[in-house]
PDB file of C-alpha atoms in Angstrom:
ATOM      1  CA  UNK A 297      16.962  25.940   8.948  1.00  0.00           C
ATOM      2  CA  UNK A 298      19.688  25.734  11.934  1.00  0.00           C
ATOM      3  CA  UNK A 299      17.715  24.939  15.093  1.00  0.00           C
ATOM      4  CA  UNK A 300      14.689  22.891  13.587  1.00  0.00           C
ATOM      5  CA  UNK A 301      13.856  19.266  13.752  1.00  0.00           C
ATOM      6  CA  UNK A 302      12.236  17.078  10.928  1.00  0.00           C
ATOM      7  CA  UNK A 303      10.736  14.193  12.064  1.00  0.00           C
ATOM      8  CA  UNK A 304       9.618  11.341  10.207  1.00  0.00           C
ATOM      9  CA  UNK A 305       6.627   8.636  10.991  1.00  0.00           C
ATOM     10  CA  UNK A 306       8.154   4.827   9.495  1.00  0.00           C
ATOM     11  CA  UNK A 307       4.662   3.429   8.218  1.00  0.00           C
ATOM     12  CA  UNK A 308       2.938   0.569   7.149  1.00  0.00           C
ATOM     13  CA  UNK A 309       0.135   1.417   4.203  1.00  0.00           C
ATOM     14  CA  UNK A 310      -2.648  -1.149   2.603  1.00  0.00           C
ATOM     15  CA  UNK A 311      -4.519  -1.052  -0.106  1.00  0.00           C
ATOM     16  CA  UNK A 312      -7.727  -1.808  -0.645  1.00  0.00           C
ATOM     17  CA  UNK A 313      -7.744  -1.000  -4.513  1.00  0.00           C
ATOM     18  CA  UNK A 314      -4.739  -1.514  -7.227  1.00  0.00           C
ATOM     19  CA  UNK A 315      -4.654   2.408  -8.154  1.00  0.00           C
ATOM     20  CA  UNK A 316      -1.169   4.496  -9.657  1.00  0.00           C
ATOM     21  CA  UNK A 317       0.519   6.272  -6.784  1.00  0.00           C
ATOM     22  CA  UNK A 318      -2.327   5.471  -3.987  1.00  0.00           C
ATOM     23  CA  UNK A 319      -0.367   5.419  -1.406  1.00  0.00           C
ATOM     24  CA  UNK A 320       2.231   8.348  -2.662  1.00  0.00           C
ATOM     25  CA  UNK A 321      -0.882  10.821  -3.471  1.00  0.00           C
ATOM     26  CA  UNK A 322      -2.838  10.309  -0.682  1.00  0.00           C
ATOM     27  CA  UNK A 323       0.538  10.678   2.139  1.00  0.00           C
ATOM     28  CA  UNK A 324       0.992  13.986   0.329  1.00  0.00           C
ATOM     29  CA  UNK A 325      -2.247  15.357  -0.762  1.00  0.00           C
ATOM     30  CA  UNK A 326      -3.994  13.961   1.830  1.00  0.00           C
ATOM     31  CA  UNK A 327      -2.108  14.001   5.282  1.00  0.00           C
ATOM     32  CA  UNK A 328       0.341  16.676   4.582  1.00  0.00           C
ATOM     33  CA  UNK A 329       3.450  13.938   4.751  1.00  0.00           C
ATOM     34  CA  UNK A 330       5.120  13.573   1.498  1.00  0.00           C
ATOM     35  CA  UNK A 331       7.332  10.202   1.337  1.00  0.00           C
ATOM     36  CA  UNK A 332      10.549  10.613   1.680  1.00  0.00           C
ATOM     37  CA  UNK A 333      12.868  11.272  -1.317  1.00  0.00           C
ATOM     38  CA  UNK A 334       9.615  11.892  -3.400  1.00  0.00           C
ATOM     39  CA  UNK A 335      10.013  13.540  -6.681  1.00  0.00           C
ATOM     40  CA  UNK A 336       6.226  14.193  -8.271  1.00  0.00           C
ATOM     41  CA  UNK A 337       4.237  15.152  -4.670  1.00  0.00           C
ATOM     42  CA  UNK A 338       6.283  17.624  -2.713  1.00  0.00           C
ATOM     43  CA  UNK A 339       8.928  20.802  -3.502  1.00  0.00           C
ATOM     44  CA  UNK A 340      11.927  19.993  -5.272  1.00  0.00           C
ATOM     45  CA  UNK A 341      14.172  21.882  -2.583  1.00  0.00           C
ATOM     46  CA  UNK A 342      13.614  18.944  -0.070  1.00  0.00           C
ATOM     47  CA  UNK A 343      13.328  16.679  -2.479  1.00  0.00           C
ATOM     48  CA  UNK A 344      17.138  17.331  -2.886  1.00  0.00           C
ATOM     49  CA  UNK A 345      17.373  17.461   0.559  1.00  0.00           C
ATOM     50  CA  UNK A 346      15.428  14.325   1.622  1.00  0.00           C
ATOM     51  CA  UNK A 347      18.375  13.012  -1.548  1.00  0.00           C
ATOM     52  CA  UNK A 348      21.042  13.729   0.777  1.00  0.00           C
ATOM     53  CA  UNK A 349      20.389  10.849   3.132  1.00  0.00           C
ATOM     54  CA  UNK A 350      17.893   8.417   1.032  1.00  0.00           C
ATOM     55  CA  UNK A 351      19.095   8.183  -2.501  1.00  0.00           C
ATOM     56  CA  UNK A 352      15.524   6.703  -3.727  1.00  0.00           C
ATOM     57  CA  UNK A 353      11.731   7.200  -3.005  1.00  0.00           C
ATOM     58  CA  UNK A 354      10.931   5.261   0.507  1.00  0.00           C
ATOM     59  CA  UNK A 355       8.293   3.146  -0.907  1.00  0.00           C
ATOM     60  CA  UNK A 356       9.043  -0.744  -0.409  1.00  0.00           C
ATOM     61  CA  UNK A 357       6.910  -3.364  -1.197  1.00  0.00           C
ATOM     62  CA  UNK A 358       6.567  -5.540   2.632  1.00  0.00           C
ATOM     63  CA  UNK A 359       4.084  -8.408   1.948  1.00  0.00           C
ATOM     64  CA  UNK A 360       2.028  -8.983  -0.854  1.00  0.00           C
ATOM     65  CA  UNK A 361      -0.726 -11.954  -0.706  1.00  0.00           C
ATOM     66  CA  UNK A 362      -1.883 -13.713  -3.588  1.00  0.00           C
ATOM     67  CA  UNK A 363      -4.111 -16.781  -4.759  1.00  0.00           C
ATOM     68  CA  UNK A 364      -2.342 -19.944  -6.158  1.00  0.00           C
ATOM     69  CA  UNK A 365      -3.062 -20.333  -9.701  1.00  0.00           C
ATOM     70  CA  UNK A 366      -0.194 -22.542 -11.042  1.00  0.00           C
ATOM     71  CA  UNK A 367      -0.423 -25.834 -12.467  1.00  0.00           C
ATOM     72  CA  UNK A 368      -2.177 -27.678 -14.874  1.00  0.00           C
ATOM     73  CA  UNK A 369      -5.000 -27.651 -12.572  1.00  0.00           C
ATOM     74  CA  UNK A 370      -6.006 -23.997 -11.413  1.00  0.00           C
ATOM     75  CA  UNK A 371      -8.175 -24.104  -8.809  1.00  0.00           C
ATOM     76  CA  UNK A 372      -9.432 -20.283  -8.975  1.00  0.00           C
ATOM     77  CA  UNK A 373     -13.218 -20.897  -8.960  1.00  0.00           C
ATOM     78  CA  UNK A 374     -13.282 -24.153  -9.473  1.00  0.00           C
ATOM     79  CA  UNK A 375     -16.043 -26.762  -8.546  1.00  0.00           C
ATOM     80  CA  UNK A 376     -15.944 -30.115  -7.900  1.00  0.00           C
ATOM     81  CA  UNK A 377     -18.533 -33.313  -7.040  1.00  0.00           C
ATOM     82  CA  UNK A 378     -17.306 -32.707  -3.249  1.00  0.00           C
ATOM     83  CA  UNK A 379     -18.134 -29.086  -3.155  1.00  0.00           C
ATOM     84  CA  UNK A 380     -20.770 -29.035  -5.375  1.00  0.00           C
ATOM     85  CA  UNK A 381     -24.159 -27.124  -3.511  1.00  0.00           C
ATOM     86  CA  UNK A 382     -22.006 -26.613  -0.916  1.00  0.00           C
ATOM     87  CA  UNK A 383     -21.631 -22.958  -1.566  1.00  0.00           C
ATOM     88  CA  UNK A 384     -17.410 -23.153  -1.450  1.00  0.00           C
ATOM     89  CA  UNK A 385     -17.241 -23.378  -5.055  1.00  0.00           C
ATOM     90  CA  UNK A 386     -13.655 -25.289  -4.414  1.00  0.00           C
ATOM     91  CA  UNK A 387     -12.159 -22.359  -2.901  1.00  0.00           C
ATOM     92  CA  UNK A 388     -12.030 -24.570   0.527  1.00  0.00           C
ATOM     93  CA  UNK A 389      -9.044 -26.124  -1.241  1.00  0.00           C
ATOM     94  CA  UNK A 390      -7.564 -22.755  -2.813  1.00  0.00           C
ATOM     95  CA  UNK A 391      -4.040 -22.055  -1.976  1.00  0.00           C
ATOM     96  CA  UNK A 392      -2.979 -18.971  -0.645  1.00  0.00           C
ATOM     97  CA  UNK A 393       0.546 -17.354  -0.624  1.00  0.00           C
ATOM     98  CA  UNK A 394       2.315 -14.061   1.204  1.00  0.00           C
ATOM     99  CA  UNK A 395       5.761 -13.199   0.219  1.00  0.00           C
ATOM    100  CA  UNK A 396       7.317 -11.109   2.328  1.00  0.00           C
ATOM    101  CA  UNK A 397      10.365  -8.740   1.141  1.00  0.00           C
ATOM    102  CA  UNK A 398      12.454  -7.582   3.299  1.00  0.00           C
ATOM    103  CA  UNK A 399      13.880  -3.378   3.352  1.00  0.00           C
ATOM    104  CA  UNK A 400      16.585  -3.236   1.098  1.00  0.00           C
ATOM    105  CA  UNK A 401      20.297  -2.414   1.986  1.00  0.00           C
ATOM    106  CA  UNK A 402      19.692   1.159   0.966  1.00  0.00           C
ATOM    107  CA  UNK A 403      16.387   1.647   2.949  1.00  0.00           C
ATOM    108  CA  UNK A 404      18.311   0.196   5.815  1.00  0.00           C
ATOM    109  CA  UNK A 405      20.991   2.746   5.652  1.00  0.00           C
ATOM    110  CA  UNK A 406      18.581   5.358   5.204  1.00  0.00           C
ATOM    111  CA  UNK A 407      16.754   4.865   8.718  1.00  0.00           C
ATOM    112  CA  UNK A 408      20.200   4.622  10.473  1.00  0.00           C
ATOM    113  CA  UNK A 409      20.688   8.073   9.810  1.00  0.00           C
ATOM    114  CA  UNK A 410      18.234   9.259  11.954  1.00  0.00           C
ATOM    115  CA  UNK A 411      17.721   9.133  15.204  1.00  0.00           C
ATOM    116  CA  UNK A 412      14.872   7.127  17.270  1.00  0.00           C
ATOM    117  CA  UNK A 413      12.385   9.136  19.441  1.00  0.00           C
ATOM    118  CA  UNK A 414      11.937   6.504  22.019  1.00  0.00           C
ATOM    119  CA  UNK A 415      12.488   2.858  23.286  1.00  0.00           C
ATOM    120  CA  UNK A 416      10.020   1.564  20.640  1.00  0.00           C
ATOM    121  CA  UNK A 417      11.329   3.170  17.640  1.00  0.00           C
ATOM    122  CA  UNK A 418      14.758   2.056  18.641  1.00  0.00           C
ATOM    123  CA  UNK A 419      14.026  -1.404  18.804  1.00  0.00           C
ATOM    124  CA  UNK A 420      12.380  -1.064  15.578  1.00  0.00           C
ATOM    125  CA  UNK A 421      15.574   0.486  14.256  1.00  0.00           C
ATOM    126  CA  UNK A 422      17.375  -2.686  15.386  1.00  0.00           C
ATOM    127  CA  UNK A 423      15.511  -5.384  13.934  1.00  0.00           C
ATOM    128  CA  UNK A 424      15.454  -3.593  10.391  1.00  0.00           C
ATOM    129  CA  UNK A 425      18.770  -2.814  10.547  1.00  0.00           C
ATOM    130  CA  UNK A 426      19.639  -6.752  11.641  1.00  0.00           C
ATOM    131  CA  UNK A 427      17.162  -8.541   9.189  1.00  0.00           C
ATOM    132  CA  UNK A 428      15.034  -6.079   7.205  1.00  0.00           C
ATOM    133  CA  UNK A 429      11.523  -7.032   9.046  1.00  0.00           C
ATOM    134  CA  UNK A 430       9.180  -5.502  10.955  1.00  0.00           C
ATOM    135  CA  UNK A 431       9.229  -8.590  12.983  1.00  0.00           C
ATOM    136  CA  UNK A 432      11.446 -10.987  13.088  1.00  0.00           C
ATOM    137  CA  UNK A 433       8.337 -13.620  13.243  1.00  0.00           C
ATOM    138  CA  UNK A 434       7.162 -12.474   9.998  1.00  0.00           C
ATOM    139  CA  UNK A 435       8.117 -14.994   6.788  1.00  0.00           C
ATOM    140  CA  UNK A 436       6.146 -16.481   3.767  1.00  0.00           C
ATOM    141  CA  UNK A 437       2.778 -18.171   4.534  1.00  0.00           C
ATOM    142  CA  UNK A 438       1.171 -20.764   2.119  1.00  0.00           C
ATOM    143  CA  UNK A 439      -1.956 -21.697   3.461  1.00  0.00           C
ATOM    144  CA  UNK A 440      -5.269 -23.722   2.002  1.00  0.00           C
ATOM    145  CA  UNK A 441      -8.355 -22.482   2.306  1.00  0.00           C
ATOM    146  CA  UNK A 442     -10.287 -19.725   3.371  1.00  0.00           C
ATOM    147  CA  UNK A 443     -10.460 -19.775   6.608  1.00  0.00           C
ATOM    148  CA  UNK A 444      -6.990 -20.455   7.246  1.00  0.00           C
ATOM    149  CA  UNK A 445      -5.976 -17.331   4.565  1.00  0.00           C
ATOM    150  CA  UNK A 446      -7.882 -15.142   7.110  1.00  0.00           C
ATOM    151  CA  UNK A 447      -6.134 -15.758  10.146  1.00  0.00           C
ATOM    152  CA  UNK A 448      -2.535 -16.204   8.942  1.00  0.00           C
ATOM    153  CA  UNK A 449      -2.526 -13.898   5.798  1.00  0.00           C
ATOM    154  CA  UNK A 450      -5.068 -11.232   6.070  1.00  0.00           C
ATOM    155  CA  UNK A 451      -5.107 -10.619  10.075  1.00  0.00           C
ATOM    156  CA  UNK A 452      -0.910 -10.471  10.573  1.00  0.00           C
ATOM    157  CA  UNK A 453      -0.358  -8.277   7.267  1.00  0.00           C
ATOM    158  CA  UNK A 454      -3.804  -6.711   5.853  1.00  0.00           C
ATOM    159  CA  UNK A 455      -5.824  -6.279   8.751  1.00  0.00           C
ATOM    160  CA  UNK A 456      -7.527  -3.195   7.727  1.00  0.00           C
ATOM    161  CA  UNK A 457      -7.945  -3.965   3.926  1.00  0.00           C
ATOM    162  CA  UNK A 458      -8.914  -7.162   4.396  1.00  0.00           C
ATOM    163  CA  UNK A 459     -12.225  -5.650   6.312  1.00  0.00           C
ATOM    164  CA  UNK A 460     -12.478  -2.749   4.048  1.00  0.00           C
ATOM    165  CA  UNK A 461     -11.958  -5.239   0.556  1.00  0.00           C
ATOM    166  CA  UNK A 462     -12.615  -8.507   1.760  1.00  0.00           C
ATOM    167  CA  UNK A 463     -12.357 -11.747  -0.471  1.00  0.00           C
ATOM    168  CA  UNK A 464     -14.824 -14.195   0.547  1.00  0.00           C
ATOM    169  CA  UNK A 465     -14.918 -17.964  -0.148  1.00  0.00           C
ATOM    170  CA  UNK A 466     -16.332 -17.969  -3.732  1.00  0.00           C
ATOM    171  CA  UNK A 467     -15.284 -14.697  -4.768  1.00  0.00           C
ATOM    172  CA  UNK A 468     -13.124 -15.979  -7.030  1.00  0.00           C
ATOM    173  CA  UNK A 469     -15.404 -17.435  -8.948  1.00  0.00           C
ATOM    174  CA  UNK A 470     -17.226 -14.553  -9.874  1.00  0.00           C
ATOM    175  CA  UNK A 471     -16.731 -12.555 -12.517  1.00  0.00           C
ATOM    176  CA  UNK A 472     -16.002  -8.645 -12.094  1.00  0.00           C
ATOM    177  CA  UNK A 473     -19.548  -7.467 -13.052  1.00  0.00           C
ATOM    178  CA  UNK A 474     -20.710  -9.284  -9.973  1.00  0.00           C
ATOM    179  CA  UNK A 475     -19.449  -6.999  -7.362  1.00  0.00           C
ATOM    180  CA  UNK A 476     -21.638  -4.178  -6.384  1.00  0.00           C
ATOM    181  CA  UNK A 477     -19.345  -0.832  -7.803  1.00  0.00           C
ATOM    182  CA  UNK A 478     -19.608   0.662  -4.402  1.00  0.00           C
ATOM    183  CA  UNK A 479     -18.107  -2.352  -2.521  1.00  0.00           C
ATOM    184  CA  UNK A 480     -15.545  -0.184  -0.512  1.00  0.00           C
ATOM    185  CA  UNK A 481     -16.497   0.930   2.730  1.00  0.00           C
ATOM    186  CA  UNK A 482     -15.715   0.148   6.876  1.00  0.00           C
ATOM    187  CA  UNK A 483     -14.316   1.960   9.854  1.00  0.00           C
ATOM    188  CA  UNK A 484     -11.890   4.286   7.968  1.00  0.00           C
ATOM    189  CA  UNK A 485     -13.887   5.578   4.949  1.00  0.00           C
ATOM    190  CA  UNK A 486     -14.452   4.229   1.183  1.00  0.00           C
ATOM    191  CA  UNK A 487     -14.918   5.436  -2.342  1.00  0.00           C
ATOM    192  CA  UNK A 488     -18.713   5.040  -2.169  1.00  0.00           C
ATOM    193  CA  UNK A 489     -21.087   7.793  -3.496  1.00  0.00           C
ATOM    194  CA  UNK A 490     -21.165  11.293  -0.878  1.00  0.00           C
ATOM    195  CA  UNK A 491     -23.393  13.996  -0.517  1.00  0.00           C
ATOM    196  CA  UNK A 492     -21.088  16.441  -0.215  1.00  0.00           C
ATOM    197  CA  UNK A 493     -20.283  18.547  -3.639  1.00  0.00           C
ATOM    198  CA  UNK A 494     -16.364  16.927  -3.813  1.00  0.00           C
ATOM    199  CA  UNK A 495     -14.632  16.925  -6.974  1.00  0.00           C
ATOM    200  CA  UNK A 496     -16.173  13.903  -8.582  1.00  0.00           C
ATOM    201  CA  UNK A 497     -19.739  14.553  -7.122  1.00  0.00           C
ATOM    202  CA  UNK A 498     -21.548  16.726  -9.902  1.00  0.00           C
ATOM    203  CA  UNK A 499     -24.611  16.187 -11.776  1.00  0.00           C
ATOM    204  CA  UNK A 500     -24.654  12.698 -12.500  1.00  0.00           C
ATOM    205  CA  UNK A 501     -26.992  13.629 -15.442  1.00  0.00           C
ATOM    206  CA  UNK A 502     -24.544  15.852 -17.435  1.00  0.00           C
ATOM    207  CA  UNK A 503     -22.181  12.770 -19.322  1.00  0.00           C
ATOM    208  CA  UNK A 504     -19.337  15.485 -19.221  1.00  0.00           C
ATOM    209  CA  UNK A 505     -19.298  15.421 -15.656  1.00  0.00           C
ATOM    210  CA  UNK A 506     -19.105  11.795 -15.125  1.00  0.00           C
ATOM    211  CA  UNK A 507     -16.254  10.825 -12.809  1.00  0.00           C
ATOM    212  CA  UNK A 508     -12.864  10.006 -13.888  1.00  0.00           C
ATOM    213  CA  UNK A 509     -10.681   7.659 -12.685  1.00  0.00           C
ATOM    214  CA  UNK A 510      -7.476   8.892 -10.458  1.00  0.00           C
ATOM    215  CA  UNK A 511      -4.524   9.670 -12.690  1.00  0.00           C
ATOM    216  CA  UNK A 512      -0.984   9.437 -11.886  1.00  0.00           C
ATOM    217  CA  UNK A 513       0.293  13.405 -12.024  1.00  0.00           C
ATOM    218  CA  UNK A 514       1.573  14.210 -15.660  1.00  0.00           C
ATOM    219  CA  UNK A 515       5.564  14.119 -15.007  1.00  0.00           C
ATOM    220  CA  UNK A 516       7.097  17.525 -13.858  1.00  0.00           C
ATOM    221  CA  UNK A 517      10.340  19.823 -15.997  1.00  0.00           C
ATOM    222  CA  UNK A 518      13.332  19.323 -14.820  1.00  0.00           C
ATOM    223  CA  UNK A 519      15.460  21.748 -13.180  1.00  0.00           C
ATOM    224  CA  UNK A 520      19.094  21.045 -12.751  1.00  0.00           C
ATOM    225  CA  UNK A 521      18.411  17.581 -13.087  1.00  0.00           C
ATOM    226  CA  UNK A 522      15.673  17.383 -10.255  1.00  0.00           C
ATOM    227  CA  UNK A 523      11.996  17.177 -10.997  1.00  0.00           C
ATOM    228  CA  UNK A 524       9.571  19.586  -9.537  1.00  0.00           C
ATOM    229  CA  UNK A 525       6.602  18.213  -7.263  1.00  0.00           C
ATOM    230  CA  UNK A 526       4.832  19.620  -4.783  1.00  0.00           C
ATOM    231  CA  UNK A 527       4.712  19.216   0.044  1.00  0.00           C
ATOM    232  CA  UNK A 528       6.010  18.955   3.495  1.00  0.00           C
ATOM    233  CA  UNK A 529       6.178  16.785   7.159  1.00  0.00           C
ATOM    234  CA  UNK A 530       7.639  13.293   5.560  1.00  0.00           C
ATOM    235  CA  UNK A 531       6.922   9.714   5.454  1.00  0.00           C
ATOM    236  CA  UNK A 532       8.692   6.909   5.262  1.00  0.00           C
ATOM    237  CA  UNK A 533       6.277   3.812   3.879  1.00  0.00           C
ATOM    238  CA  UNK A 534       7.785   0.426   3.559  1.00  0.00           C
TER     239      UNK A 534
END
């Protein structure tokens, strides 16, 4: 409408578990503040308007952090003389990796249509637009160990998962059905059971109400083209 002002919030999202559209569902459904350019999770009007500006969902992949497992020799779990009893289980000598991807050419373009709020967002703007990172510091780590995972990998880019999900040494020994299933939790919430009568807390006696895993939304008719979705206030998440 002539005389308002969008703004849009340029954030950074972790995630503590592997689930479809996490981070696109819970922007939407849960803060109000579709991504930008979305096309299941907010209206299809500005969805064709967000399309003006950003040709494609902003949803980039930043850093992702991984275990070593290549080789003839995986070390995932291993054991050896040295570590045996020692409760490390090998991991002291697991290798850890973090890629880091910068914003594509397109993302980049995106942000420079809009305009920065303050001194801080426009220095932001700069060093995207120059090099694609949130910091020009920020490159691949390889790191051995533990220890050294935690304080170069998992405090710089997964601070908050890496409390809420953490992988301690010997973890990766273990196999799934060793975790507790309520394992999620910290400062900012987790998937343990409530009290409260939420969707997926009914009578855990009745089999038909058991709860069922979070499904990506069933994809939408097209109008003109354009699918229909459902939102409004807007993200932009690399």
């Amino acid at each position: 409408q002539p005389g308002e002002v969008d703004e849009f919030s340029l954030c950074t999202c972790e995630i503590a578990e592997g689930r479809m559209h996490q981070i696109r569902l819970h922007l939407s459904a849960g803060l109000g503040s579709p991504i930008v350019s979305e096309f299941y999770y907010q209206k299809p009007k500005q969805m064709i308007e967000d399309r003006k500006w950003c040709q494609r969902v902003f949803l980039h992949a930043y850093a992702v952090g991984f275990p070593d497992v290549s080789g003839d020799t995986r070390r995932v779990g291993a054991s050896s003389p040295e570590t045996e009893g020692s409760g490390l289980g090998g991991e002291a000598e697991q290798e850890w990796h973090c890629c880091i991807c910068p914003l594509t050419v397109e993302l980049r373009a995106a942000l420079q249509e809009l305009e920065p709020k303050d001194e801080q967002a426009m220095n932001l703007l700069k060093t995207i637009t120059e090099c694609g990172l949130l910091d020009k510091t920020h490159e691949a780590v390889h790191v051995m160990g533990t220890e050294n995972r935690k304080g170069e990998i998992d405090d710089i880019f997964f601070p908050w998962s890496s409390r809420v999900n953490p992988i301690e040494v010997g973890d990766l020994a273990k196999p799934r059905e060793a975790f507790p299933q309520n394992r999620i939790g910290g400062e900012r919430g987790g998937c343990g059971r409530g009290k409260g009568k939420g969707k997926f807390n009914h009578d855990r006696n009745n089999s038909q109400n058991e709860p069922q895993p979070l499904r990506a939304k069933a994809k939408a008719a097209r109008r003109n083209g354009y699918p229909s979705g459902g939102r409004r206030d807007a993200s932009i998440s690399p």
